[in-house]
Amino acid sequence: MADGDGYRLSGTKHFATGAAAADRLISAAVASGGAYDGELVVFALDARREGIEHLDTWDHLGQRASASGAVRFTAVAVTPEDVIGTDTGEPFSSVVTPGVQLLFGNIYLAVAEGALAQARELTRARKNSWFLSGADTYAEDPVVHRVYGELVARTEAVRALADALNRRFDGVAGLGAAVTAEDRAELELAIAGLKVVSTEVGLEVASRVFEVTGASSTRNSIGLDVYWRNIRTHSLHDPVDYKKIEVGAHFLNGTVQPVSLYT
């Protein structure tokens, strides 16, 4: 609500990634009254400003270091100097949203790559082999090779798609104000496809590496489970089933989802 030349912000953000460790909080709200009445205003606040309370509510199985606890705002002053700008609805103003989804796709790719890298070292260090394998070590076992081959191939496919979309995003973002609604929609849909495959491959890799590292790799001191825990928690924030629906609806009927924080 308006307060002189500025505003007062009240409410609770239940999942505020990084907020507990940040110096500044970037948020947005529709202004009520004042110079920006009815507009979506983007602003940055001192994370320790009066009226801002950081709630210690983040206790999840993964992403434990993301400092994503809730933040409560109680009549927090938002001055004109805090305002970054307003979202006036041009396509370029919302290109950041598919950019965030692209970031998530790359994170899930990195999870798969990290899990494979640690699993490789664990497998190579394993002594002996399964008694039915006929191999001298697990690293020489064709069954182990098959599992790694499958997981590596799928991860490489996700990497190729992510690399292509990283370049594509840079190209669209580089257009600035010349970005059209069609440009943005095509980019967002392509990135939605990456989100689908990177989520599924990341989860599969982070889970199945245990098949080739053995029961000893489940020791807490090794920490191989961190990959699965992190991607399992993070990927639930944005249900991948709706990405599948979005891609499928566009393929069949040319449907484009309305712009939102997730599309």
C-alpha positions as a Markdown table, in Angstrom:
| # | Residue | x | y | z |
|---|---|---|---|---|
| 1 | Met | 0.0 | 0.0 | 0.0 |
| 2 | Ala | 1.1 | 3.6 | -0.7 |
| 3 | Asp | 3.0 | 5.4 | 2.1 |
| 4 | Gly | 3.8 | 9.0 | 1.1 |
| 5 | Asp | 6.2 | 8.7 | -1.9 |
| 6 | Gly | 6.9 | 5.0 | -1.1 |
| 7 | Tyr | 5.0 | 1.9 | -0.1 |
| 8 | Arg | 4.6 | -0.5 | 2.8 |
| 9 | Leu | 5.0 | -4.2 | 2.2 |
| 10 | Ser | 3.4 | -6.9 | 4.3 |
| 11 | Gly | 3.1 | -10.7 | 3.8 |
| 12 | Thr | 5.2 | -13.9 | 3.9 |
| 13 | Lys | 7.4 | -15.5 | 1.3 |
| 14 | His | 7.4 | -19.1 | 2.3 |
| 15 | Phe | 10.4 | -20.3 | 0.1 |
| 16 | Ala | 12.9 | -17.5 | -0.3 |
| 17 | Thr | 16.0 | -19.1 | -1.9 |
| 18 | Gly | 19.2 | -17.6 | -0.5 |
| 19 | Ala | 17.4 | -15.0 | 1.5 |
| 20 | Ala | 18.9 | -15.9 | 4.9 |
| 21 | Ala | 22.4 | -15.4 | 3.5 |
| 22 | Ala | 21.7 | -12.4 | 1.2 |
| 23 | Asp | 22.5 | -8.7 | 1.7 |
| 24 | Arg | 19.7 | -7.6 | -0.5 |
| 25 | Leu | 16.3 | -9.1 | -1.2 |
| 26 | Ile | 14.8 | -8.7 | -4.7 |
| 27 | Ser | 11.0 | -9.1 | -4.9 |
| 28 | Ala | 8.0 | -7.8 | -6.7 |
| 29 | Ala | 4.4 | -6.8 | -5.8 |
| 30 | Val | 1.5 | -5.1 | -7.4 |
| 31 | Ala | 1.3 | -1.5 | -6.1 |
| 32 | Ser | -1.8 | -0.2 | -4.4 |
| 33 | Gly | -2.1 | 3.5 | -4.8 |
| 34 | Gly | 0.8 | 6.0 | -5.4 |
| 35 | Ala | 2.8 | 6.6 | -8.5 |
| 36 | Tyr | 2.8 | 2.9 | -9.5 |
| 37 | Asp | -0.8 | 2.1 | -8.7 |
| 38 | Gly | -1.8 | -1.3 | -10.3 |
| 39 | Glu | 1.6 | -2.0 | -11.7 |
| 40 | Leu | 3.9 | -4.8 | -10.9 |
| 41 | Val | 6.9 | -3.1 | -9.2 |
| 42 | Val | 10.3 | -4.8 | -8.8 |
| 43 | Phe | 12.4 | -3.6 | -5.9 |
| 44 | Ala | 15.5 | -4.5 | -3.9 |
| 45 | Leu | 15.5 | -4.2 | -0.1 |
| 46 | Asp | 18.2 | -4.3 | 2.6 |
| 47 | Ala | 17.8 | -7.9 | 3.9 |
| 48 | Arg | 18.0 | -6.6 | 7.5 |
| 49 | Arg | 15.6 | -3.7 | 7.1 |
| 50 | Glu | 13.1 | -3.1 | 9.9 |
| 51 | Gly | 10.0 | -5.2 | 9.5 |
| 52 | Ile | 11.9 | -8.1 | 7.7 |
| 53 | Glu | 12.0 | -11.3 | 9.7 |
| 54 | His | 13.9 | -14.3 | 8.5 |
| 55 | Leu | 12.2 | -17.5 | 9.7 |
| 56 | Asp | 14.3 | -20.6 | 10.3 |
| 57 | Thr | 11.9 | -22.9 | 8.5 |
| 58 | Trp | 14.2 | -24.7 | 6.0 |
| 59 | Asp | 14.7 | -28.3 | 7.1 |
| 60 | His | 14.5 | -30.4 | 4.0 |
| 61 | Leu | 16.3 | -33.6 | 2.9 |
| 62 | Gly | 18.0 | -31.8 | 0.0 |
| 63 | Gln | 19.3 | -28.3 | -0.9 |
| 64 | Arg | 20.1 | -27.8 | 2.8 |
| 65 | Ala | 22.6 | -25.0 | 2.2 |
| 66 | Ser | 20.3 | -22.9 | -0.1 |
| 67 | Ala | 19.2 | -20.7 | 2.9 |
| 68 | Ser | 15.6 | -21.0 | 1.6 |
| 69 | Gly | 13.7 | -20.3 | 4.8 |
| 70 | Ala | 10.6 | -18.2 | 4.9 |
| 71 | Val | 10.7 | -14.4 | 5.1 |
| 72 | Arg | 8.0 | -12.4 | 6.8 |
| 73 | Phe | 7.4 | -8.7 | 5.8 |
| 74 | Thr | 5.6 | -6.5 | 8.3 |
| 75 | Ala | 4.9 | -3.0 | 7.1 |
| 76 | Val | 8.4 | -2.8 | 5.5 |
| 77 | Ala | 9.2 | 0.6 | 4.0 |
| 78 | Val | 9.8 | 0.5 | 0.2 |
| 79 | Thr | 11.2 | 3.8 | -0.9 |
| 80 | Pro | 11.5 | 5.2 | -4.5 |
| 81 | Glu | 15.2 | 4.5 | -4.3 |
| 82 | Asp | 14.5 | 0.8 | -3.7 |
| 83 | Val | 12.5 | 0.5 | -7.0 |
| 84 | Ile | 14.3 | -1.2 | -9.8 |
| 85 | Gly | 11.5 | -0.8 | -12.3 |
| 86 | Thr | 8.1 | -2.1 | -13.3 |
| 87 | Asp | 7.0 | -5.0 | -15.5 |
| 88 | Thr | 5.1 | -3.4 | -18.3 |
| 89 | Gly | 4.4 | -6.6 | -20.2 |
| 90 | Glu | 6.9 | -6.4 | -23.1 |
| 91 | Pro | 8.2 | -9.8 | -24.1 |
| 92 | Phe | 11.8 | -8.8 | -23.2 |
| 93 | Ser | 10.7 | -8.0 | -19.6 |
| 94 | Ser | 9.9 | -11.7 | -18.9 |
| 95 | Val | 12.7 | -13.4 | -20.8 |
| 96 | Val | 14.3 | -13.8 | -17.4 |
| 97 | Thr | 11.7 | -16.5 | -16.5 |
| 98 | Pro | 12.7 | -19.0 | -19.1 |
| 99 | Gly | 16.3 | -18.0 | -18.2 |
| 100 | Val | 15.7 | -19.2 | -14.6 |
| 101 | Gln | 14.2 | -22.5 | -15.9 |
| 102 | Leu | 17.3 | -22.9 | -18.2 |
| 103 | Leu | 19.4 | -22.4 | -15.1 |
| 104 | Phe | 17.5 | -25.2 | -13.4 |
| 105 | Gly | 18.0 | -27.5 | -16.3 |
| 106 | Asn | 21.7 | -26.9 | -16.2 |
| 107 | Ile | 21.8 | -27.5 | -12.4 |
| 108 | Tyr | 20.1 | -30.9 | -12.9 |
| 109 | Leu | 22.7 | -31.7 | -15.6 |
| 110 | Ala | 25.5 | -30.7 | -13.2 |
| 111 | Val | 24.0 | -33.0 | -10.6 |
| 112 | Ala | 24.1 | -36.0 | -13.0 |
| 113 | Glu | 27.7 | -35.1 | -14.0 |
| 114 | Gly | 28.8 | -34.8 | -10.4 |
| 115 | Ala | 27.2 | -38.1 | -9.4 |
| 116 | Leu | 28.9 | -39.9 | -12.3 |
| 117 | Ala | 32.3 | -38.4 | -11.5 |
| 118 | Gln | 32.2 | -39.5 | -7.9 |
| 119 | Ala | 30.7 | -42.9 | -8.7 |
| 120 | Arg | 33.5 | -43.5 | -11.3 |
| 121 | Glu | 36.2 | -43.0 | -8.6 |
| 122 | Leu | 34.3 | -45.3 | -6.2 |
| 123 | Thr | 33.9 | -48.0 | -8.8 |
| 124 | Arg | 37.5 | -47.9 | -9.8 |
| 125 | Ala | 38.5 | -48.2 | -6.2 |
| 126 | Arg | 36.4 | -51.3 | -5.6 |
| 127 | Lys | 38.3 | -54.5 | -5.1 |
| 128 | Asn | 37.5 | -57.9 | -6.5 |
| 129 | Ser | 34.2 | -58.4 | -8.4 |
| 130 | Trp | 30.8 | -60.1 | -8.2 |
| 131 | Phe | 31.5 | -63.9 | -8.1 |
| 132 | Leu | 29.4 | -64.6 | -11.1 |
| 133 | Ser | 30.9 | -61.9 | -13.3 |
| 134 | Gly | 34.0 | -63.7 | -14.5 |
| 135 | Ala | 35.9 | -60.3 | -14.3 |
| 136 | Asp | 38.7 | -59.6 | -11.9 |
| 137 | Thr | 37.3 | -56.2 | -10.7 |
| 138 | Tyr | 34.1 | -54.4 | -10.8 |
| 139 | Ala | 35.6 | -51.8 | -13.1 |
| 140 | Glu | 36.1 | -54.6 | -15.6 |
| 141 | Asp | 32.7 | -56.1 | -15.3 |
| 142 | Pro | 30.6 | -55.8 | -18.5 |
| 143 | Val | 27.4 | -55.3 | -16.4 |
| 144 | Val | 29.0 | -52.3 | -14.7 |
| 145 | His | 30.0 | -51.0 | -18.2 |
| 146 | Arg | 26.5 | -51.3 | -19.4 |
| 147 | Val | 25.0 | -49.3 | -16.6 |
| 148 | Tyr | 27.6 | -46.6 | -16.9 |
| 149 | Gly | 27.2 | -46.5 | -20.7 |
| 150 | Glu | 23.5 | -46.0 | -20.4 |
| 151 | Leu | 23.8 | -43.2 | -17.8 |
| 152 | Val | 26.7 | -41.4 | -19.5 |
| 153 | Ala | 24.9 | -41.5 | -22.9 |
| 154 | Arg | 21.8 | -40.0 | -21.5 |
| 155 | Thr | 23.7 | -37.3 | -19.6 |
| 156 | Glu | 25.7 | -36.4 | -22.7 |
| 157 | Ala | 22.4 | -36.0 | -24.6 |
| 158 | Val | 21.1 | -33.6 | -21.9 |
| 159 | Arg | 24.4 | -31.7 | -22.1 |
| 160 | Ala | 24.1 | -31.3 | -25.9 |
| 161 | Leu | 20.6 | -29.9 | -25.5 |
| 162 | Ala | 21.5 | -27.6 | -22.7 |
| 163 | Asp | 24.5 | -26.2 | -24.6 |
| 164 | Ala | 22.3 | -25.5 | -27.6 |
| 165 | Leu | 19.7 | -23.8 | -25.5 |
| 166 | Asn | 22.3 | -21.8 | -23.5 |
| 167 | Arg | 23.4 | -20.2 | -26.8 |
| 168 | Arg | 19.9 | -19.8 | -28.0 |
| 169 | Phe | 18.9 | -17.9 | -24.8 |
| 170 | Asp | 21.9 | -15.6 | -25.2 |
| 171 | Gly | 20.7 | -14.8 | -28.7 |
| 172 | Val | 17.2 | -14.0 | -27.7 |
| 173 | Ala | 18.2 | -12.0 | -24.7 |
| 174 | Gly | 20.7 | -10.1 | -26.9 |
| 175 | Leu | 17.8 | -8.8 | -29.0 |
| 176 | Gly | 16.7 | -6.6 | -26.0 |
| 177 | Ala | 13.5 | -4.6 | -26.7 |
| 178 | Ala | 13.3 | -6.2 | -30.2 |
| 179 | Val | 12.3 | -9.6 | -28.6 |
| 180 | Thr | 8.8 | -10.6 | -29.9 |
| 181 | Ala | 6.2 | -12.6 | -28.1 |
| 182 | Glu | 6.8 | -15.4 | -30.6 |
| 183 | Asp | 10.6 | -15.3 | -29.8 |
| 184 | Arg | 9.9 | -15.6 | -26.1 |
| 185 | Ala | 7.3 | -18.4 | -26.5 |
| 186 | Glu | 9.5 | -20.5 | -28.7 |
| 187 | Leu | 12.4 | -20.1 | -26.3 |
| 188 | Glu | 10.3 | -21.0 | -23.3 |
| 189 | Leu | 8.9 | -24.1 | -24.9 |
| 190 | Ala | 12.3 | -25.4 | -25.9 |
| 191 | Ile | 13.6 | -24.8 | -22.4 |
| 192 | Ala | 10.5 | -26.6 | -20.9 |
| 193 | Gly | 11.6 | -29.6 | -22.9 |
| 194 | Leu | 15.1 | -29.4 | -21.4 |
| 195 | Lys | 13.5 | -29.2 | -17.9 |
| 196 | Val | 11.7 | -32.5 | -18.6 |
| 197 | Val | 14.7 | -34.5 | -19.7 |
| 198 | Ser | 17.2 | -32.9 | -17.3 |
| 199 | Thr | 14.9 | -33.7 | -14.3 |
| 200 | Glu | 14.3 | -37.3 | -15.3 |
| 201 | Val | 17.9 | -38.0 | -16.3 |
| 202 | Gly | 19.3 | -36.3 | -13.2 |
| 203 | Leu | 17.1 | -38.2 | -10.9 |
| 204 | Glu | 17.8 | -41.5 | -12.7 |
| 205 | Val | 21.6 | -41.0 | -12.6 |
| 206 | Ala | 21.7 | -39.8 | -9.0 |
| 207 | Ser | 19.8 | -42.9 | -8.0 |
| 208 | Arg | 21.3 | -45.6 | -10.2 |
| 209 | Val | 25.0 | -44.9 | -9.6 |
| 210 | Phe | 24.6 | -46.9 | -6.4 |
| 211 | Glu | 24.1 | -50.0 | -8.6 |
| 212 | Val | 27.7 | -49.7 | -9.7 |
| 213 | Thr | 29.3 | -48.5 | -6.5 |
| 214 | Gly | 27.8 | -51.1 | -4.1 |
| 215 | Ala | 26.5 | -51.1 | -0.6 |
| 216 | Ser | 29.7 | -49.6 | 0.8 |
| 217 | Ser | 28.9 | -46.3 | -1.1 |
| 218 | Thr | 25.8 | -45.7 | 1.0 |
| 219 | Arg | 28.0 | -44.8 | 4.0 |
| 220 | Asn | 27.1 | -41.3 | 5.3 |
| 221 | Ser | 30.8 | -40.4 | 5.3 |
| 222 | Ile | 30.9 | -40.8 | 1.5 |
| 223 | Gly | 28.0 | -38.6 | 0.8 |
| 224 | Leu | 27.0 | -40.0 | -2.6 |
| 225 | Asp | 23.4 | -39.5 | -1.7 |
| 226 | Val | 23.7 | -35.7 | -1.7 |
| 227 | Tyr | 23.2 | -35.6 | -5.5 |
| 228 | Trp | 19.8 | -37.4 | -5.3 |
| 229 | Arg | 18.7 | -35.5 | -2.2 |
| 230 | Asn | 19.4 | -32.1 | -3.9 |
| 231 | Ile | 17.7 | -32.8 | -7.2 |
| 232 | Arg | 14.8 | -34.5 | -5.6 |
| 233 | Thr | 14.1 | -31.5 | -3.4 |
| 234 | His | 14.8 | -28.8 | -6.0 |
| 235 | Ser | 12.8 | -30.4 | -8.8 |
| 236 | Leu | 9.6 | -30.6 | -6.7 |
| 237 | His | 9.4 | -26.8 | -6.6 |
| 238 | Asp | 8.2 | -26.7 | -10.2 |
| 239 | Pro | 6.2 | -29.9 | -11.1 |
| 240 | Val | 7.8 | -31.4 | -14.3 |
| 241 | Asp | 4.4 | -32.9 | -15.3 |
| 242 | Tyr | 3.1 | -29.5 | -16.2 |
| 243 | Lys | 6.2 | -29.0 | -18.4 |
| 244 | Lys | 5.3 | -32.2 | -20.2 |
| 245 | Ile | 1.7 | -31.0 | -20.6 |
| 246 | Glu | 2.9 | -27.6 | -21.9 |
| 247 | Val | 5.2 | -29.1 | -24.5 |
| 248 | Gly | 2.5 | -31.7 | -25.6 |
| 249 | Ala | -0.3 | -29.1 | -25.9 |
| 250 | His | 1.9 | -26.9 | -28.1 |
| 251 | Phe | 3.0 | -29.8 | -30.3 |
| 252 | Leu | -0.6 | -30.8 | -30.9 |
| 253 | Asn | -2.6 | -27.6 | -30.8 |
| 254 | Gly | -0.1 | -24.7 | -30.9 |
| 255 | Thr | -1.1 | -23.7 | -27.4 |
| 256 | Val | 1.1 | -21.3 | -25.5 |
| 257 | Gln | 0.9 | -21.0 | -21.7 |
| 258 | Pro | 0.3 | -17.5 | -20.2 |
| 259 | Val | 3.5 | -15.8 | -18.9 |
| 260 | Ser | 4.0 | -16.6 | -15.2 |
| 261 | Leu | 6.9 | -17.1 | -12.8 |
| 262 | Tyr | 7.2 | -20.7 | -14.1 |
| 263 | Thr | 6.4 | -20.3 | -17.9 |
